[in-house]
Coordinates of C-alpha atoms and ligand atoms in Angstrom, one line a residue:
Chain A
M299 CA 9.7 -0.9 51.3
S300 CA 13.0 -1.4 49.7
V301 CA 13.3 -1.9 46.0
L302 CA 14.5 -5.3 45.0
R303 CA 17.9 -4.9 43.4
F304 CA 20.0 -7.7 41.9
T305 CA 23.8 -7.7 41.5
A306 CA 25.8 -9.9 39.3
A307 CA 26.6 -12.1 42.3
D308 CA 22.9 -12.8 42.8
L309 CA 22.7 -14.5 39.4
V310 CA 24.7 -17.6 40.5
K311 CA 23.1 -17.9 43.9
A312 CA 20.8 -20.8 44.7
P313 CA 17.2 -19.8 44.0
S314 CA 15.5 -18.0 46.8
G315 CA 12.0 -18.7 48.0
R316 CA 10.8 -15.9 45.8
D317 CA 12.4 -17.4 42.7
A318 CA 10.9 -20.8 43.5
R319 CA 7.5 -19.3 43.8
R320 CA 7.9 -17.4 40.5
R321 CA 8.9 -20.6 38.8
R322 CA 5.9 -22.5 40.2
A323 CA 3.6 -19.7 39.0
D324 CA 5.3 -19.9 35.6
R325 CA 4.8 -23.7 35.4
F326 CA 1.2 -23.4 36.5
M327 CA 0.3 -20.7 33.9
R328 CA 2.0 -22.7 31.2
G329 CA 0.0 -25.8 32.3
I330 CA -3.3 -23.9 32.1
M331 CA -2.5 -22.6 28.7
F332 CA -1.6 -26.0 27.4
V333 CA -4.9 -27.4 28.7
T334 CA -7.0 -24.7 27.1
A335 CA -5.1 -25.1 23.8
A336 CA -5.8 -28.8 24.0
I337 CA -9.5 -28.2 24.7
A338 CA -9.6 -26.3 21.5
V339 CA -7.5 -28.7 19.4
V340 CA -8.6 -32.1 20.6
P341 CA -12.2 -32.0 19.3
L342 CA -10.9 -30.7 16.0
I343 CA -8.5 -33.6 15.7
G344 CA -11.3 -36.0 16.9
L345 CA -13.6 -34.7 14.2
I346 CA -11.1 -35.1 11.5
T347 CA -10.2 -38.6 12.6
Y348 CA -13.9 -39.5 12.7
I349 CA -14.5 -38.2 9.2
I350 CA -11.5 -40.1 7.9
T351 CA -12.3 -43.4 9.6
N352 CA -16.0 -43.2 8.5
G353 CA -15.4 -41.8 5.1
L354 CA -12.3 -43.4 3.8
P355 CA -13.8 -46.9 3.3
F356 CA -16.4 -45.3 1.0
L357 CA -13.9 -43.0 -0.8
T358 CA -13.6 -45.0 -4.0
S359 CA -12.8 -43.9 -7.5
Q360 CA -16.4 -44.6 -8.5
L361 CA -17.6 -42.2 -5.8
I362 CA -15.7 -39.4 -7.5
V363 CA -16.2 -40.2 -11.2
N364 CA -19.7 -41.7 -11.2
S365 CA -23.0 -39.7 -10.9
P366 CA -25.8 -40.8 -8.6
L367 CA -27.6 -42.3 -11.6
D368 CA -24.8 -44.7 -12.5
I369 CA -25.0 -48.4 -11.5
E370 CA -22.3 -47.8 -9.0
P371 CA -23.5 -44.4 -7.8
G372 CA -21.1 -41.6 -7.0
I373 CA -21.2 -37.9 -6.2
S374 CA -19.4 -36.6 -9.3
N375 CA -22.3 -34.2 -10.1
A376 CA -22.0 -32.8 -6.6
I377 CA -18.3 -32.2 -6.9
I378 CA -18.7 -30.5 -10.3
G379 CA -21.7 -28.6 -9.0
S380 CA -19.9 -27.3 -5.9
L381 CA -16.9 -26.2 -7.9
Q382 CA -19.1 -24.4 -10.5
L383 CA -21.2 -22.7 -7.9
T384 CA -18.3 -21.6 -5.8
I385 CA -16.2 -20.4 -8.7
A386 CA -19.2 -18.5 -10.2
S387 CA -20.0 -16.9 -6.9
I388 CA -16.4 -15.8 -6.2
I389 CA -16.2 -14.4 -9.7
V390 CA -19.1 -12.1 -8.6
A391 CA -18.0 -11.6 -5.0
A392 CA -14.2 -11.0 -5.4
P393 CA -14.4 -7.9 -7.7
V394 CA -17.3 -6.5 -5.8
G395 CA -15.8 -7.2 -2.4
I396 CA -12.3 -5.9 -3.3
A397 CA -13.6 -2.8 -5.0
G398 CA -16.0 -2.1 -2.2
G399 CA -13.3 -2.6 0.5
V400 CA -10.9 -0.4 -1.4
Y401 CA -13.6 2.3 -1.9
L402 CA -14.5 2.4 1.8
N403 CA -10.8 2.7 2.8
E404 CA -9.4 5.0 0.1
F405 CA -12.2 7.1 -1.2
A406 CA -15.3 7.2 0.9
S407 CA -16.0 10.1 3.3
P408 CA -15.7 9.1 7.0
R409 CA -19.5 9.0 7.3
V410 CA -20.0 6.7 4.3
S411 CA -17.1 4.6 5.4
S412 CA -18.5 4.0 8.9
A413 CA -21.9 3.3 7.5
G414 CA -20.3 0.7 5.1
E415 CA -18.4 -0.9 8.0
L416 CA -21.6 -1.2 9.9
L417 CA -23.3 -2.9 6.9
I418 CA -20.4 -5.3 6.6
D419 CA -20.6 -6.2 10.3
V420 CA -24.3 -6.9 9.9
M421 CA -23.8 -8.9 6.8
L422 CA -21.0 -10.9 8.4
G423 CA -23.2 -11.6 11.4
T424 CA -26.2 -12.7 9.2
P425 CA -26.9 -16.4 9.5
S426 CA -26.3 -18.1 6.1
I427 CA -29.9 -19.3 6.0
I428 CA -31.0 -15.7 5.8
A429 CA -28.9 -15.3 2.7
G430 CA -30.6 -18.4 1.3
L431 CA -34.0 -17.1 2.3
F432 CA -33.3 -13.9 0.5
A433 CA -32.4 -15.7 -2.8
F434 CA -35.3 -18.1 -2.2
L435 CA -37.8 -15.2 -1.9
V436 CA -36.2 -12.9 -4.6
V437 CA -34.6 -15.1 -7.2
V438 CA -36.4 -18.4 -7.0
P439 CA -39.9 -17.0 -7.8
A440 CA -38.3 -15.5 -11.0
L441 CA -35.9 -18.2 -12.1
G442 CA -37.0 -21.2 -10.1
F443 CA -34.7 -23.4 -8.0
S444 CA -31.5 -22.9 -9.8
G445 CA -27.7 -22.3 -9.8
Y446 CA -28.4 -18.6 -10.3
A447 CA -30.3 -18.4 -7.1
A448 CA -27.5 -20.3 -5.3
I449 CA -24.9 -17.9 -6.8
V450 CA -26.9 -14.9 -5.4
A451 CA -27.1 -16.5 -2.0
L452 CA -23.4 -17.5 -1.9
S453 CA -22.1 -14.1 -3.2
V454 CA -24.2 -12.3 -0.6
L455 CA -22.2 -14.4 2.0
M456 CA -18.9 -14.0 0.3
I457 CA -18.9 -10.3 -0.4
P458 CA -18.7 -9.1 3.2
I459 CA -15.8 -11.5 3.9
V460 CA -13.8 -10.3 0.9
M461 CA -14.7 -6.7 1.7
R462 CA -13.6 -6.9 5.4
T463 CA -10.3 -8.7 4.6
T464 CA -9.6 -6.1 1.8
Q465 CA -10.1 -3.3 4.2
E466 CA -7.9 -4.9 6.8
V467 CA -5.0 -5.6 4.4
I468 CA -5.3 -2.2 2.6
R469 CA -5.0 -0.5 6.0
L470 CA -1.7 -2.2 6.5
V471 CA -0.2 -0.6 3.4
P472 CA 2.1 2.1 4.7
A473 CA 1.0 5.7 3.9
G474 CA 4.5 6.3 2.6
V475 CA 4.0 3.9 -0.3
R476 CA 0.9 5.8 -1.6
E477 CA 2.7 9.1 -1.1
A478 CA 5.7 7.9 -3.0
S479 CA 3.5 6.9 -5.9
L480 CA 1.4 10.1 -6.0
A481 CA 4.6 12.1 -5.8
L482 CA 5.9 10.4 -8.9
G483 CA 2.9 11.8 -10.8
I484 CA 1.0 8.5 -10.9
P485 CA -2.7 9.2 -10.9
V486 CA -4.8 8.3 -7.9
W487 CA -6.6 5.4 -9.6
K488 CA -3.4 3.8 -10.9
T489 CA -1.8 4.3 -7.5
T490 CA -4.7 2.5 -5.9
I491 CA -4.6 -0.5 -8.3
F492 CA -1.0 -0.9 -9.2
V493 CA 0.7 0.3 -6.0
T494 CA -1.7 0.0 -3.0
C495 CA -3.6 -3.1 -4.1
R496 CA -0.4 -4.7 -5.5
T497 CA 1.3 -4.2 -2.2
A498 CA -1.6 -5.9 -0.5
A499 CA -2.1 -8.5 -3.2
S500 CA -1.3 -11.6 -1.1
G501 CA -3.7 -10.3 1.6
L502 CA -6.4 -9.8 -0.9
L503 CA -5.9 -13.3 -2.1
T504 CA -6.3 -14.6 1.4
G505 CA -9.7 -12.8 1.6
V506 CA -10.8 -14.5 -1.6
V507 CA -9.8 -17.9 -0.3
L508 CA -11.5 -17.3 3.0
A509 CA -14.7 -16.5 1.1
V510 CA -14.3 -19.6 -1.2
S511 CA -13.8 -21.9 1.8
R512 CA -16.9 -20.4 3.4
G513 CA -18.9 -20.9 0.2
L514 CA -17.8 -24.5 -0.3
G515 CA -19.2 -25.6 3.0
E516 CA -22.5 -23.7 3.0
T517 CA -25.5 -26.0 3.1
A518 CA -28.7 -24.1 4.1
P519 CA -28.6 -21.5 1.4
L520 CA -28.0 -24.2 -1.2
L521 CA -31.0 -26.3 -0.1
L522 CA -33.2 -23.3 -0.6
T523 CA -31.8 -22.4 -4.0
A524 CA -29.9 -25.1 -6.0
K525 CA -31.9 -27.7 -4.2
G526 CA -29.9 -30.7 -5.3
T527 CA -30.4 -33.1 -8.2
N528 CA -29.2 -36.4 -9.5
D529 CA -28.5 -34.9 -12.9
T530 CA -25.1 -33.6 -13.9
E531 CA -25.4 -30.0 -14.9
I532 CA -22.4 -28.3 -16.6
L533 CA -22.6 -24.5 -16.9
N534 CA -26.4 -24.8 -16.8
F535 CA -27.0 -22.5 -13.9
G536 CA -30.7 -22.1 -14.9
S537 CA -31.5 -25.6 -13.6
T538 CA -31.3 -27.2 -10.2
M539 CA -27.7 -28.2 -9.3
N540 CA -26.1 -30.6 -6.9
A541 CA -23.4 -29.7 -4.4
M542 CA -21.4 -31.5 -1.8
P543 CA -23.0 -30.0 1.3
I544 CA -26.4 -31.0 -0.2
V545 CA -25.2 -34.5 -0.6
I546 CA -23.9 -34.7 2.9
Y547 CA -27.2 -33.3 4.3
R548 CA -29.5 -35.5 2.3
Y549 CA -27.5 -38.8 2.4
S550 CA -26.7 -38.6 6.2
S551 CA -30.4 -38.6 7.0
S552 CA -31.1 -41.6 4.8
P553 CA -31.7 -45.1 6.2
D554 CA -29.4 -46.6 3.5
S555 CA -26.0 -47.4 5.1
L556 CA -24.2 -47.0 1.7
L557 CA -25.6 -43.4 1.4
I558 CA -24.6 -42.6 5.0
G559 CA -21.1 -43.8 4.2
Q560 CA -21.0 -41.8 1.0
A561 CA -22.0 -38.7 3.1
W562 CA -18.9 -39.3 5.2
A563 CA -16.8 -39.7 2.2
T564 CA -18.2 -36.5 0.6
A565 CA -17.3 -34.7 3.9
L566 CA -13.8 -36.0 3.5
V567 CA -13.5 -34.8 -0.1
L568 CA -14.8 -31.4 1.0
L569 CA -12.4 -31.2 3.8
V570 CA -9.5 -32.1 1.6
I571 CA -10.4 -29.5 -1.0
A572 CA -10.8 -26.7 1.6
L573 CA -7.6 -27.7 3.3
T574 CA -5.6 -27.8 0.0
L575 CA -6.9 -24.4 -0.9
N576 CA -5.8 -22.9 2.5
V577 CA -2.4 -24.6 2.3
L578 CA -1.8 -23.4 -1.3
V579 CA -2.5 -19.8 -0.3
R580 CA -0.3 -20.0 2.8
F581 CA 2.4 -21.3 0.5
R582 CA 1.9 -18.6 -2.0
T583 CA 1.8 -15.7 0.4
V584 CA 5.0 -16.9 2.1
N585 CA 6.9 -17.3 -1.1
N586 CA 5.5 -14.5 -3.2
R587 CA 6.0 -11.4 -1.1
V588 CA 7.8 -10.0 -4.1
A589 CA 6.0 -10.3 -7.4
Chain B
M82 CA 17.1 26.7 -31.4
E83 CA 16.2 23.2 -30.5
E84 CA 16.6 24.2 -26.9
E85 CA 14.2 27.0 -27.3
K86 CA 11.6 24.8 -28.8
G87 CA 12.0 22.2 -26.1
K88 CA 11.5 24.7 -23.4
G89 CA 8.4 26.2 -25.0
M90 CA 6.8 22.8 -25.3
K91 CA 7.6 21.9 -21.8
R92 CA 5.7 25.0 -20.6
S93 CA 2.8 23.9 -22.6
E94 CA 3.1 20.6 -20.9
V95 CA 2.3 22.2 -17.6
N96 CA -0.3 24.4 -19.1
T97 CA -2.5 22.3 -21.2
A98 CA -3.1 19.3 -19.0
G99 CA -6.2 18.2 -20.8
S100 CA -5.1 17.3 -24.3
T101 CA -3.4 14.0 -25.0
Q102 CA -2.2 15.3 -28.4
A103 CA -0.4 18.1 -26.7
S104 CA 1.0 15.9 -24.0
K105 CA 2.4 13.5 -26.5
T106 CA 4.4 16.2 -28.3
A107 CA 5.3 17.7 -25.0
S108 CA 6.8 14.5 -23.6
S109 CA 9.0 14.0 -26.6
A110 CA 10.0 17.6 -26.4
A111 CA 10.7 17.1 -22.7
T112 CA 13.2 14.4 -23.6
N113 CA 15.0 16.9 -25.8
A114 CA 14.9 19.6 -23.2
H115 CA 16.2 17.0 -20.7
A116 CA 19.1 16.1 -23.0
S117 CA 20.1 19.7 -23.6
H118 CA 19.6 21.0 -20.0
N119 CA 18.6 24.5 -20.3
S120 CA 20.4 26.2 -17.4
T121 CA 17.5 28.4 -16.4
E122 CA 14.9 25.7 -16.4
G123 CA 13.5 24.9 -13.0
S124 CA 13.3 28.2 -11.3
L125 CA 10.6 28.5 -8.7
N126 CA 9.0 31.6 -7.4
L127 CA 6.8 31.6 -4.3
K128 CA 4.7 34.7 -3.8
N129 CA 2.6 35.5 -0.7
L130 CA 2.2 31.9 -0.1
E131 CA 0.0 30.7 2.7
V132 CA -0.9 27.2 3.5
F133 CA -3.9 26.3 5.8
Y134 CA -5.0 23.2 7.5
D135 CA -8.7 24.0 7.9
K136 CA -8.5 27.4 9.7
F137 CA -5.0 27.0 11.0
R138 CA -2.4 28.9 9.0
A139 CA 0.7 26.8 9.0
V140 CA 2.6 28.9 6.5
N141 CA 2.3 32.6 6.6
N142 CA 2.9 34.9 3.7
V143 CA 6.1 33.5 2.3
S144 CA 7.7 35.0 -0.7
L145 CA 10.8 33.3 -2.0
N146 CA 12.8 32.9 -5.1
I147 CA 14.4 29.5 -5.7
E148 CA 17.2 29.6 -8.1
P149 CA 17.3 27.0 -10.9
K150 CA 20.0 24.3 -10.8
K151 CA 20.9 25.2 -7.3
V152 CA 20.4 23.6 -3.9
T153 CA 18.2 25.6 -1.6
A154 CA 18.0 24.6 2.1
L155 CA 14.9 25.2 4.2
I156 CA 15.8 25.4 7.9
G157 CA 13.9 26.3 11.0
P158 CA 12.6 24.9 14.3
S159 CA 10.3 21.9 14.3
G160 CA 6.7 22.7 13.4
C161 CA 7.4 26.0 11.6
G162 CA 5.9 24.6 8.4
K163 CA 8.9 23.5 6.3
S164 CA 7.3 20.2 5.2
T165 CA 4.0 21.9 4.7
L166 CA 5.6 24.5 2.4
L167 CA 7.6 21.9 0.6
R168 CA 4.5 19.8 -0.1
A169 CA 2.7 22.9 -1.4
I170 CA 5.4 23.2 -4.1
N171 CA 4.3 20.0 -5.9
R172 CA 0.7 20.1 -4.7
M173 CA 1.2 17.0 -2.6
H174 CA -0.6 18.8 0.3
E175 CA -3.8 18.2 -1.8
T176 CA -3.7 14.6 -0.8
I177 CA -4.4 15.8 2.8
P178 CA -8.1 16.7 3.2
N179 CA -8.7 20.3 4.3
A180 CA -5.3 21.6 3.3
T181 CA -5.6 24.7 1.2
V182 CA -3.1 27.2 -0.4
K183 CA -3.3 30.9 -1.1
G184 CA -0.8 32.9 -3.1
T185 CA 1.1 31.8 -6.1
I186 CA 3.9 29.4 -7.0
T187 CA 5.3 29.7 -10.5
L188 CA 7.7 27.3 -12.2
D189 CA 9.6 29.0 -15.0
G190 CA 6.9 31.6 -15.1
I191 CA 4.0 29.1 -15.2
D192 CA 1.5 29.3 -12.3
I193 CA 1.4 25.7 -11.1
Y194 CA -2.0 26.4 -9.4
G195 CA -3.5 27.7 -12.7
S196 CA -6.9 26.5 -13.4
L197 CA -5.8 24.4 -16.4
V198 CA -3.0 22.7 -14.5
D199 CA -3.4 19.1 -13.5
P200 CA -1.7 18.4 -10.1
V201 CA -0.7 14.9 -11.3
R202 CA 1.3 16.5 -14.1
V203 CA 2.9 19.0 -11.6
R204 CA 4.3 16.1 -9.6
R205 CA 6.0 14.7 -12.7
V206 CA 7.9 18.0 -13.2
I207 CA 8.5 18.6 -9.5
G208 CA 9.5 15.3 -7.8
M209 CA 9.8 14.5 -4.2
V210 CA 12.0 12.4 -1.8
F211 CA 10.7 11.7 1.6
Q212 CA 12.2 11.4 5.1
K213 CA 11.8 7.7 5.4
P214 CA 13.0 5.7 2.4
N215 CA 9.8 4.3 0.9
P216 CA 10.5 1.9 -2.0
F217 CA 7.5 0.0 -3.2
P218 CA 7.7 -3.2 -1.2
T219 CA 6.4 -5.6 -3.8
M220 CA 8.6 -4.3 -6.6
S221 CA 12.1 -5.2 -7.5
I222 CA 15.0 -2.6 -7.6
F223 CA 14.4 -2.3 -11.4
G224 CA 10.6 -2.1 -11.0
N225 CA 10.9 0.6 -8.4
V226 CA 12.9 2.8 -10.7
A227 CA 10.7 2.0 -13.7
S228 CA 7.5 2.4 -11.8
G229 CA 6.9 6.1 -12.7
L230 CA 7.6 5.4 -16.4
R231 CA 5.4 2.3 -16.4
L232 CA 2.5 3.8 -14.6
A233 CA 2.6 7.4 -15.6
G234 CA 4.2 7.4 -18.9
A235 CA 4.2 5.4 -22.1
S236 CA 7.8 4.4 -22.8
S237 CA 8.9 1.3 -24.6
K238 CA 10.7 -1.6 -22.8
D239 CA 14.1 -0.7 -24.2
E240 CA 13.7 2.9 -23.4
I241 CA 12.7 2.0 -19.8
A242 CA 15.7 -0.2 -19.3
G243 CA 18.0 2.6 -20.6
I244 CA 16.4 5.2 -18.3
V245 CA 16.5 2.9 -15.3
E246 CA 20.3 2.3 -15.8
E247 CA 20.9 6.0 -16.3
S248 CA 18.8 7.0 -13.2
L249 CA 20.6 4.4 -11.0
K250 CA 23.9 5.7 -12.2
K251 CA 22.9 9.3 -11.5
A252 CA 21.8 8.2 -8.0
A253 CA 25.2 6.6 -7.5
L254 CA 23.6 3.2 -6.9
W255 CA 24.2 1.4 -10.2
N256 CA 27.5 -0.3 -9.2
E257 CA 26.0 -1.6 -6.0
V258 CA 22.8 -3.1 -7.6
K259 CA 23.6 -3.8 -11.2
D260 CA 23.8 -7.6 -10.5
K261 CA 20.6 -7.8 -8.5
L262 CA 18.1 -5.6 -10.3
N263 CA 15.4 -8.2 -9.8
E264 CA 15.8 -8.4 -6.0
P265 CA 13.2 -6.5 -4.0
G266 CA 13.9 -2.8 -3.4
T267 CA 13.4 -3.4 0.3
S268 CA 16.3 -5.8 0.5
L269 CA 18.7 -2.8 0.3
S270 CA 20.2 -1.0 3.3
G271 CA 18.5 2.2 4.4
G272 CA 21.0 4.5 2.6
Q273 CA 20.7 2.4 -0.6
Q274 CA 16.9 2.5 -0.3
Q275 CA 17.0 6.3 -0.1
R276 CA 19.3 6.5 -3.2
L277 CA 16.8 4.1 -4.9
C278 CA 14.0 6.5 -4.1
I279 CA 16.1 9.3 -5.6
A280 CA 16.7 7.2 -8.7
R281 CA 13.0 6.6 -8.9
A282 CA 12.3 10.3 -8.7
I283 CA 14.9 11.1 -11.3
A284 CA 13.6 8.5 -13.7
V285 CA 10.5 10.5 -14.6
R286 CA 12.8 13.4 -15.5
P287 CA 11.6 16.2 -13.2
E288 CA 13.1 19.7 -13.3
V289 CA 12.9 20.1 -9.5
I290 CA 13.4 17.6 -6.7
L291 CA 12.1 18.3 -3.3
M292 CA 13.7 16.5 -0.4
D293 CA 12.2 16.4 3.1
E294 CA 14.9 15.6 5.6
P295 CA 16.2 12.8 3.3
C296 CA 19.0 11.8 5.6
S297 CA 17.4 11.9 9.0
A298 CA 16.8 8.2 9.0
L299 CA 20.3 7.4 7.9
D300 CA 23.7 6.8 9.5
P301 CA 26.5 9.4 9.0
I302 CA 28.2 7.5 6.1
A303 CA 25.0 7.0 4.2
T304 CA 24.3 10.6 4.9
L305 CA 27.6 11.8 3.4
K306 CA 26.9 9.7 0.3
I307 CA 23.5 11.3 -0.2
E308 CA 25.0 14.8 0.4
E309 CA 27.6 14.1 -2.3
L310 CA 24.9 12.9 -4.6
I311 CA 22.8 16.1 -4.0
R312 CA 25.8 18.2 -5.0
E313 CA 26.2 16.2 -8.2
L314 CA 22.5 16.3 -9.0
R315 CA 22.5 20.1 -8.7
T316 CA 24.0 20.4 -12.2
E317 CA 20.8 19.0 -13.7
Y318 CA 18.0 19.7 -11.2
T319 CA 16.8 22.4 -8.9
I320 CA 16.9 20.9 -5.4
V321 CA 15.0 22.1 -2.4
I322 CA 16.0 20.3 0.8
V323 CA 14.5 20.6 4.3
T324 CA 17.0 19.7 7.0
H325 CA 17.5 20.0 10.7
N326 CA 21.2 19.5 10.4
M327 CA 23.0 22.9 10.2
Q328 CA 26.2 21.3 9.0
Q329 CA 24.3 19.6 6.3
A330 CA 22.6 22.8 5.2
S331 CA 26.0 24.5 5.0
R332 CA 27.6 21.6 3.2
V333 CA 25.1 21.0 0.5
S334 CA 23.2 24.2 -0.2
D335 CA 23.9 27.3 -2.2
S336 CA 21.1 29.3 -0.7
T337 CA 19.3 28.9 2.6
A338 CA 15.9 30.1 3.8
F339 CA 15.3 30.3 7.5
F340 CA 11.8 30.0 8.9
S341 CA 10.4 30.6 12.3
M342 CA 7.1 30.5 14.0
G343 CA 4.9 33.4 15.0
E344 CA 2.7 33.8 18.1
D345 CA -0.1 32.0 16.3
R346 CA 2.2 29.0 15.5
G347 CA 2.1 30.1 11.8
G348 CA 5.5 29.7 10.1
Y349 CA 7.0 32.6 8.3
L350 CA 10.2 33.3 6.4
V351 CA 12.7 35.2 8.6
E352 CA 15.3 35.6 5.9
S353 CA 16.9 34.0 2.9
G354 CA 20.2 34.4 1.1
L355 CA 23.3 32.7 0.0
T356 CA 24.2 30.0 2.5
P357 CA 27.6 31.4 3.6
Q358 CA 25.9 34.7 4.3
I359 CA 23.1 33.2 6.3
F360 CA 25.5 31.1 8.4
T361 CA 28.2 33.8 9.0
A362 CA 26.5 37.1 8.6
P363 CA 22.8 36.9 9.0
T364 CA 20.9 40.1 9.1
Q365 CA 18.4 38.9 11.7
Q366 CA 19.2 38.2 15.4
L367 CA 16.7 35.2 15.2
T368 CA 18.7 33.6 12.4
E369 CA 22.0 34.1 14.2
D370 CA 20.6 32.5 17.3
Y371 CA 19.3 29.6 15.4
V372 CA 22.3 28.8 13.3
A373 CA 24.5 29.1 16.4
G374 CA 22.3 26.5 18.0
R375 CA 21.0 28.9 20.7
F376 CA 17.4 27.9 20.2
G377 CA 15.1 25.5 18.3
Ligands
ATP757 N1 -2.0 17.0 8.2 C1 -2.1 18.0 9.1 N2 -3.2 18.5 9.6 C2 -3.2 19.5 10.4 N3 -2.2 20.2 10.8 C3 -1.0 19.8 10.4 C4 -0.8 18.7 9.4 N4 0.5 18.5 9.1 C5 1.1 19.5 9.8 N5 0.3 20.2 10.6 C6 0.7 21.4 11.4 O1 1.3 22.3 10.6 C7 2.4 22.9 11.3 C8 3.6 22.8 10.4 O2 3.9 21.4 10.3 P1 5.1 20.9 9.4 O3 5.1 19.4 9.4 O4 5.1 21.5 8.1 O5 6.4 21.4 10.2 P2 7.9 21.2 9.9 O6 8.5 22.5 9.9 O7 8.1 20.3 8.8 O8 8.3 20.4 11.3 P3 9.4 19.3 11.5 O9 10.7 20.0 11.4 O10 9.2 18.8 12.8 O11 9.3 18.3 10.4 C9 2.5 22.2 12.6 O12 1.9 23.1 13.6 C10 1.7 21.0 12.4 O13 1.1 20.6 13.7
MG758 MG1 8.8 18.2 8.5

C-alpha cells in the first residue's frame, strides 16, 4: 500500500472522491454534535422560559417586601431566611473546607490523603436528604426544628464541595511557586497561605460559590430542619426559619392558585440570585487574576 | 569594629534560631554587615557530604571549599547530582520526602545542619534561583521583590520600597520596570522574569546565592545579560552556579568543580580548581574529556 503523499499542486486540484467523503463525514459529525448539544440545552432553556412565564406575573414588589402574614402576602421572610441560612452555613463550610482541602494536598501523608479523598467522594455522593436526616436525628432532638439544625445539614453538604474544589485548584499551583517561596526563607505555613492559596484564590472563591449555589437550592434538608414558618426571624437561628425552597415546595402543592403562582415567582427569584452569583464570580476571576 | 560586631551577630543569627530577641538584634546587625560587606563573609565548606533519596546515594562523599565572593561553577553530566548537591546547601532538599544528608556543610564556620539551626533561617542566608523563572503569578513586579521581606521579615513600608528599588537595580532590571512596578511579574519576558527572581532573592539580603541552570530556559541575549549580572553580583555575594554550558562556566566562574557518576549512579567530585586550570590543564583525564565535549 502506497503512502498518501500530497504535493503543493494537489492543494489547488478539484476535490477527489476521498476529499468529498471526508467532508461529508465532517459535516455528519458536526451535525451529531450540534444535535446532542441541543438536547442538553433545549430543556434548560425551556425550563427557564417556563419559570419566567409562570413566575413573572406574580413577581411583584409586595412579594419581595411583604411577609406571608401581611394583608398582601409575600415571601420576604423566606428570602431573608435563605440568605441567613446560606451565609451562616458557608461561614462554617468555607474555612473548614478550604483548610481541609489544603491539608489533604499539602500536609497529609499519602494514606491519610487517599482516605480523605474517599470520604469526600462519599460525601459528595450522599443524597442531600441524608444530610437533612443526620441533622434531624442529631441536632433537632437537642435544639428542635431550627436554623441551627439547617446550618448543620447545609454545611455537611457544602464542606465536601469546597474541599474538592480546593484540592483541585491547589493542585494546579505550579511546584516552582512553592519552591520559590520556601527558598526565600518563608516558613511553610506562610507559604501555604500567602503564596499557594493566594495563587489559587480565584479558584477557591469558585468553590465557595459552587457550595453557596448548592446550599441555596436545597429543599429536603431544610424541610427536616428549619421546617418553614410564616414568621420573620432575623439572626434567631434557634427558631424555625423560612427559606425559598421551602416556600416553593409548600406553595406548589397548595390548591390556591395565588400560592402556586408565588411558588413560580419564588423559583424565579432563586434562579436570579444563583445566576447573579455565578456571573459575578466569573467576572471576578477573569478580571482579578492579579491581586 | 562595627564590621566585626556585625559579623558576630550574623553568626548568632544562624545559631540561635529559637529566640526572637536574638533574631531582632541579629537582623539589624545583618543590615550593618550587609552595608559594610565583609569580604570573607559567605564562605562555604562541604565535608564528606552525602545526599540520599531513600537508600539511593545521589551524592557521594563530596568535600569542597567554596570561596567567598566568588563564582563557583558546578559542572558534570546529567544525573550526577549537581542539583541535589546544590539543594543540600540551603536545605531545600528537606522539602522532598525521604531526602537525607550526611556529612557537614559550614557557612563561615557555622554548621548549617547544627541541631539549633532552623532550615527556614538557612534559606534566608543562602538564597536560590531556579532553572525555570518562577515569579509569584498573583503578585506584581514590586510584590514579587517585596515578598520575602513582607512574609519572612518585618520591615516598614518605606524600608521595603527602598530595598525593592535597590534589589531591582542590582538585578539590572530597574530601568526596564520602574514605570510598571504594579504590573504582574508574569507579564515580563523570560529573561526579565529570571532577573526578577534574582532581585527577589537579593531582597532578603543573603550571603550566598545558589543558581541551578539559571539560563537554560533563556535565549542567548537574555543569557548574556544574566551572565553579566552574575559577574557583578560576585562583589557582594558568594555564587554557586550549576550549568551545562561549558562556555558559560568558563565565562562567569572563578572556580569550577567537575562531578561525575560512579558505577552505582552516585555522583562524586572528580576535581575542582580555578576555572582556567580546569578548562585548560585538568589533572584528570575524565575532566579533560568532559570539558572538551568528548562525553556527557
Ligand atoms: N526527588 C528525587 N527522588 C529520588 N531520586 C531523585 C530525586 N531527584 C533526583 N533524583 C536522582 O538523583 C540523581 C541526581 O539528580 P540531580 O537532579 O541532582 O542531577 P543533576 O546533576 O542536577 O542532573 P541534570 O544535569 O540533568 O539537572 C539522579 O539519579 C536522579 O534520578
Ligand atoms: Mg539539575
